[in-house]
DNA sequence: CCTCCACCGGAAAGCCGGGTCA
DNA sequence: TGACCCGGCTTTCCGGTGGAGG
């Protein structure tokens, strides 16, 4: 055992220059000073919210736009500024930002309201109380002093059922308050979100509406270049890399977050490969890696029943090509359950699991009719081919199965 | 044109594990 | 301690249905 090779390795590692000069700039939690191509939207948000500096209640605002179009960033930018101004002048404005997507934090009625109260400085037990009681505590805390509260509900479409009820309660909140006033800003990725909303909720929630259009490839390029200039060392990006990154992201719907992630991962790959420049091929690799990591992550964190279901699907898939239907998946799944000693779920439930796997983007499941031969889901794997083997291994291990079914 | 398959998918209810409160 | 609450997962029940084949 000689230590030389390791010494060399670390030596090299230390001497080698990274393509990054400041990688943090590309990370998703980084909040830039300005939001390019969103001046118009920011101005409008500012316009709508401005009255709060005079302690007048601003209109409720609803913002639509697909992922990575700068909604959250723009709102945060504006509200931060307002908060700053208000604090400077001693105006009692309170801004509460909550992301409704956070699992186990703010994705149900109880938890959301509890989270609001917590932000106002009132701790509420994570469970146990009647929901009405949580509301009462929240209202009381809210009305304990004169103030103007702006509730920002990000990814509002993620609230599990009863979303209607929550929003209904929130929109009429002002009626029960003596001292304080509340405005709501809702942010949604889903452009159809308001369609299935109670008419009363809809009209009061969207007193003002704002739509964030997707970025096009040119705009994405500018955004990327702007950040890349700060994040990478000079001359460490080959010509065409930015363009390709932007093109990839624009191909979907102009998701800037995705584009930045792509660039960052490509930089990592370049670093690891020992080169000192980010090349165009690195973008392809990065795309593959991101997708692979995502799928691997999901698959290994899924409950056993999901894994068994997916395993059944992959087994059928690898035995023969062609369409896979719910019925046959269920048959195989039952066999697997008895083999690994878990109690099989009903077909009704399995049907839901298949639908959920579809939502996760691991499979595609489309309801079709085979005429005389009934209605069912047509299932197909949606994972990159190169990773199927690896996923199968993960599943085998997770289910404690031996090779060969 | 009608039938009838093999499921889909909504509704309701049960169970369980997390918790509070008096 | 027992009554009660929430939320996630699951079962039970059951009406609904697109379209190939008769």
XYZ file of N, CA and C in Angstrom, chain A residues 245-333:
267
model
N -27.443 25.668 -23.976
C -28.152 25.610 -22.706
C -29.515 26.280 -22.836
N -29.487 27.458 -23.393
C -30.725 28.223 -23.556
C -31.680 27.491 -24.478
N -31.127 26.901 -25.522
C -31.975 26.199 -26.484
C -32.655 25.005 -25.825
N -31.905 24.292 -25.021
C -32.476 23.143 -24.312
C -33.644 23.569 -23.437
N -33.408 24.625 -22.689
C -34.445 25.067 -21.754
C -35.637 25.662 -22.489
N -35.342 26.334 -23.576
C -36.424 26.957 -24.328
C -37.280 25.909 -25.014
N -36.657 24.793 -25.307
C -37.377 23.708 -25.967
C -38.576 23.282 -25.126
N -38.376 23.245 -23.823
C -39.497 22.909 -22.946
C -40.484 24.070 -22.897
N -40.245 25.009 -22.004
C -41.103 26.187 -22.015
C -40.396 27.420 -21.473
N -39.088 27.397 -21.533
C -38.360 28.578 -21.090
C -38.174 28.647 -19.602
N -37.798 27.529 -19.018
C -37.589 27.443 -17.588
C -36.162 27.887 -17.245
N -36.048 29.074 -16.669
C -34.719 29.619 -16.392
C -33.996 28.821 -15.320
N -34.770 28.310 -14.377
C -34.135 27.543 -13.302
C -33.453 26.311 -13.868
N -34.184 25.634 -14.748
C -33.623 24.453 -15.400
C -32.355 24.808 -16.154
N -32.405 25.904 -16.868
C -31.263 26.316 -17.681
C -30.031 26.562 -16.807
N -30.251 27.200 -15.674
C -29.127 27.495 -14.788
C -28.566 26.218 -14.181
N -29.478 25.303 -13.860
C -29.023 24.045 -13.291
C -28.178 23.280 -14.311
N -28.660 23.291 -15.522
C -27.949 22.620 -16.605
C -26.523 23.155 -16.715
N -26.420 24.454 -16.645
C -25.117 25.087 -16.781
C -24.203 24.728 -15.607
N -24.794 24.710 -14.443
C -23.995 24.406 -13.250
C -23.483 22.965 -13.293
N -24.381 22.044 -13.623
C -23.975 20.641 -13.673
C -22.946 20.423 -14.773
N -23.127 21.113 -15.886
C -22.146 21.006 -16.963
C -20.779 21.472 -16.465
N -20.776 22.509 -15.667
C -19.528 22.994 -15.081
C -18.899 21.941 -14.175
N -19.722 21.300 -13.368
C -19.232 20.232 -12.501
C -18.573 19.133 -13.307
N -19.252 18.767 -14.386
C -18.738 17.679 -15.219
C -17.406 18.074 -15.839
N -17.333 19.310 -16.272
C -16.081 19.795 -16.860
C -14.957 19.740 -15.829
N -15.277 20.181 -14.629
C -14.298 20.145 -13.542
C -13.798 18.732 -13.303
N -14.739 17.844 -13.185
C -14.398 16.471 -12.844
C -13.625 15.800 -13.968
N -13.954 16.161 -15.197
C -13.269 15.581 -16.333
C -11.835 16.074 -16.473
N -11.479 17.051 -15.676
C -10.109 17.514 -15.676
C -9.824 18.619 -16.674
N -10.810 18.923 -17.502
C -10.600 20.002 -18.457
C -10.723 21.338 -17.741
N -10.373 22.379 -18.423
C -10.539 23.676 -17.783
C -11.538 24.562 -18.512
N -12.298 23.921 -19.374
C -13.337 24.684 -20.056
C -14.615 23.854 -20.144
N -15.715 24.536 -20.133
C -16.994 23.854 -20.317
C -17.250 23.723 -21.803
N -17.420 22.479 -22.220
C -17.623 22.247 -23.644
C -19.087 21.958 -23.937
N -19.400 21.998 -25.199
C -20.783 21.769 -25.600
C -21.263 20.374 -25.219
N -20.384 19.390 -25.351
C -20.799 18.022 -25.010
C -21.197 17.910 -23.543
N -20.591 18.750 -22.733
C -20.898 18.689 -21.313
C -22.367 18.987 -21.025
N -22.964 19.751 -21.898
C -24.384 20.071 -21.713
C -25.226 18.813 -21.874
N -24.898 18.040 -22.898
C -25.642 16.791 -23.106
C -25.476 15.873 -21.903
N -24.231 15.747 -21.480
C -23.977 14.908 -20.311
C -24.752 15.404 -19.104
N -24.757 16.706 -18.955
C -25.437 17.296 -17.804
C -26.917 16.984 -17.850
N -27.485 17.101 -19.018
C -28.912 16.823 -19.123
C -29.208 15.388 -18.735
N -28.386 14.502 -19.226
C -28.567 13.087 -18.907
C -28.421 12.834 -17.412
N -27.390 13.460 -16.852
C -27.120 13.242 -15.431
C -28.250 13.769 -14.542
N -28.742 14.942 -14.878
C -29.811 15.526 -14.069
C -31.031 14.621 -14.069
N -31.376 14.165 -15.272
C -32.543 13.303 -15.387
C -32.326 11.990 -14.644
N -31.135 11.450 -14.787
C -30.828 10.180 -14.136
C -30.892 10.319 -12.617
N -30.265 11.348 -12.113
C -30.272 11.575 -10.664
C -31.686 11.745 -10.137
N -32.458 12.474 -10.905
C -33.830 12.723 -10.480
C -34.600 11.410 -10.349
N -34.501 10.604 -11.398
C -35.241 9.344 -11.394
C -34.737 8.411 -10.297
N -33.428 8.286 -10.202
C -32.850 7.414 -9.168
C -33.304 7.840 -7.787
N -33.320 9.110 -7.607
C -33.729 9.679 -6.333
C -35.162 9.304 -5.994
N -36.015 9.521 -6.954
C -37.434 9.224 -6.746
C -37.628 7.744 -6.474
N -37.035 6.933 -7.339
C -37.258 5.491 -7.229
C -36.829 4.959 -5.863
N -35.677 5.398 -5.398
C -35.198 4.814 -4.155
C -35.916 5.379 -2.933
N -36.611 6.478 -3.092
C -37.278 7.045 -1.918
C -38.763 6.671 -1.880
N -39.179 5.888 -2.835
C -40.590 5.494 -2.898
C -40.899 4.360 -1.910
N -42.129 4.300 -1.409
C -42.498 3.190 -0.534
C -42.459 1.844 -1.270
N -42.416 0.786 -0.500
C -42.279 -0.566 -1.059
C -43.336 -0.892 -2.104
N -44.570 -0.519 -1.825
C -45.642 -0.853 -2.748
C -45.397 -0.215 -4.114
N -44.892 1.000 -4.103
C -44.592 1.680 -5.358
C -43.450 0.969 -6.073
N -42.458 0.585 -5.276
C -41.304 -0.077 -5.880
C -41.695 -1.406 -6.488
N -42.555 -2.132 -5.774
C -43.004 -3.413 -6.300
C -43.783 -3.209 -7.596
N -44.583 -2.172 -7.626
C -45.349 -1.879 -8.831
C -44.426 -1.561 -10.000
N -43.481 -0.696 -9.732
C -42.549 -0.311 -10.786
C -41.731 -1.512 -11.251
N -41.359 -2.324 -10.287
C -40.586 -3.522 -10.635
C -41.374 -4.424 -11.580
N -42.659 -4.580 -11.286
C -43.515 -5.387 -12.158
C -43.525 -4.816 -13.568
N -43.672 -3.526 -13.646
C -43.736 -2.883 -14.954
C -42.436 -3.091 -15.723
N -41.322 -2.900 -15.023
C -40.034 -3.069 -15.701
C -39.846 -4.517 -16.145
N -40.271 -5.450 -15.314
C -40.139 -6.861 -15.678
C -40.873 -7.165 -16.969
N -42.108 -6.712 -17.034
C -42.885 -6.963 -18.240
C -42.228 -6.271 -19.426
N -41.797 -5.043 -19.180
C -41.189 -4.239 -20.241
C -39.961 -4.931 -20.836
N -39.154 -5.530 -19.954
C -37.909 -6.098 -20.461
C -38.130 -7.476 -21.088
N -39.280 -8.084 -20.790
C -39.542 -9.390 -21.399
C -40.048 -9.248 -22.819
N -40.817 -8.242 -23.033
C -41.340 -8.043 -24.386
C -41.612 -6.560 -24.577
N -41.430 -6.149 -25.785
C -41.794 -4.768 -26.040
C -43.279 -4.693 -26.342
N -43.776 -3.518 -26.419
C -45.208 -3.386 -26.667
C -45.919 -2.863 -25.440
N -47.187 -2.720 -25.576
C -47.964 -2.073 -24.541
C -48.134 -2.916 -23.287
N -48.185 -2.224 -22.174
C -48.399 -2.890 -20.906
C -49.720 -2.379 -20.339
N -50.521 -3.293 -19.792
C -51.821 -2.887 -19.276
C -51.956 -3.155 -17.786
N -52.834 -2.411 -17.174
C -53.008 -2.482 -15.720
C -53.187 -3.917 -15.213
N -54.049 -4.666 -15.905
C -54.368 -6.017 -15.455
C -53.147 -6.896 -15.283
N -52.287 -6.898 -16.288
C -51.120 -7.780 -16.218
C -50.124 -7.291 -15.172
N -50.025 -5.989 -15.017
C -49.148 -5.467 -13.972
C -49.635 -5.961 -12.615
N -50.935 -5.919 -12.434
C -51.499 -6.332 -11.149
C -51.252 -7.811 -10.881
N -51.408 -8.626 -11.892
C -51.150 -10.063 -11.713
C -49.720 -10.310 -11.255
N -48.781 -9.713 -11.970
C -47.377 -9.903 -11.641
C -47.065 -9.330 -10.267
N -47.643 -8.196 -10.007
C -47.430 -7.512 -8.734
C -47.848 -8.392 -7.561
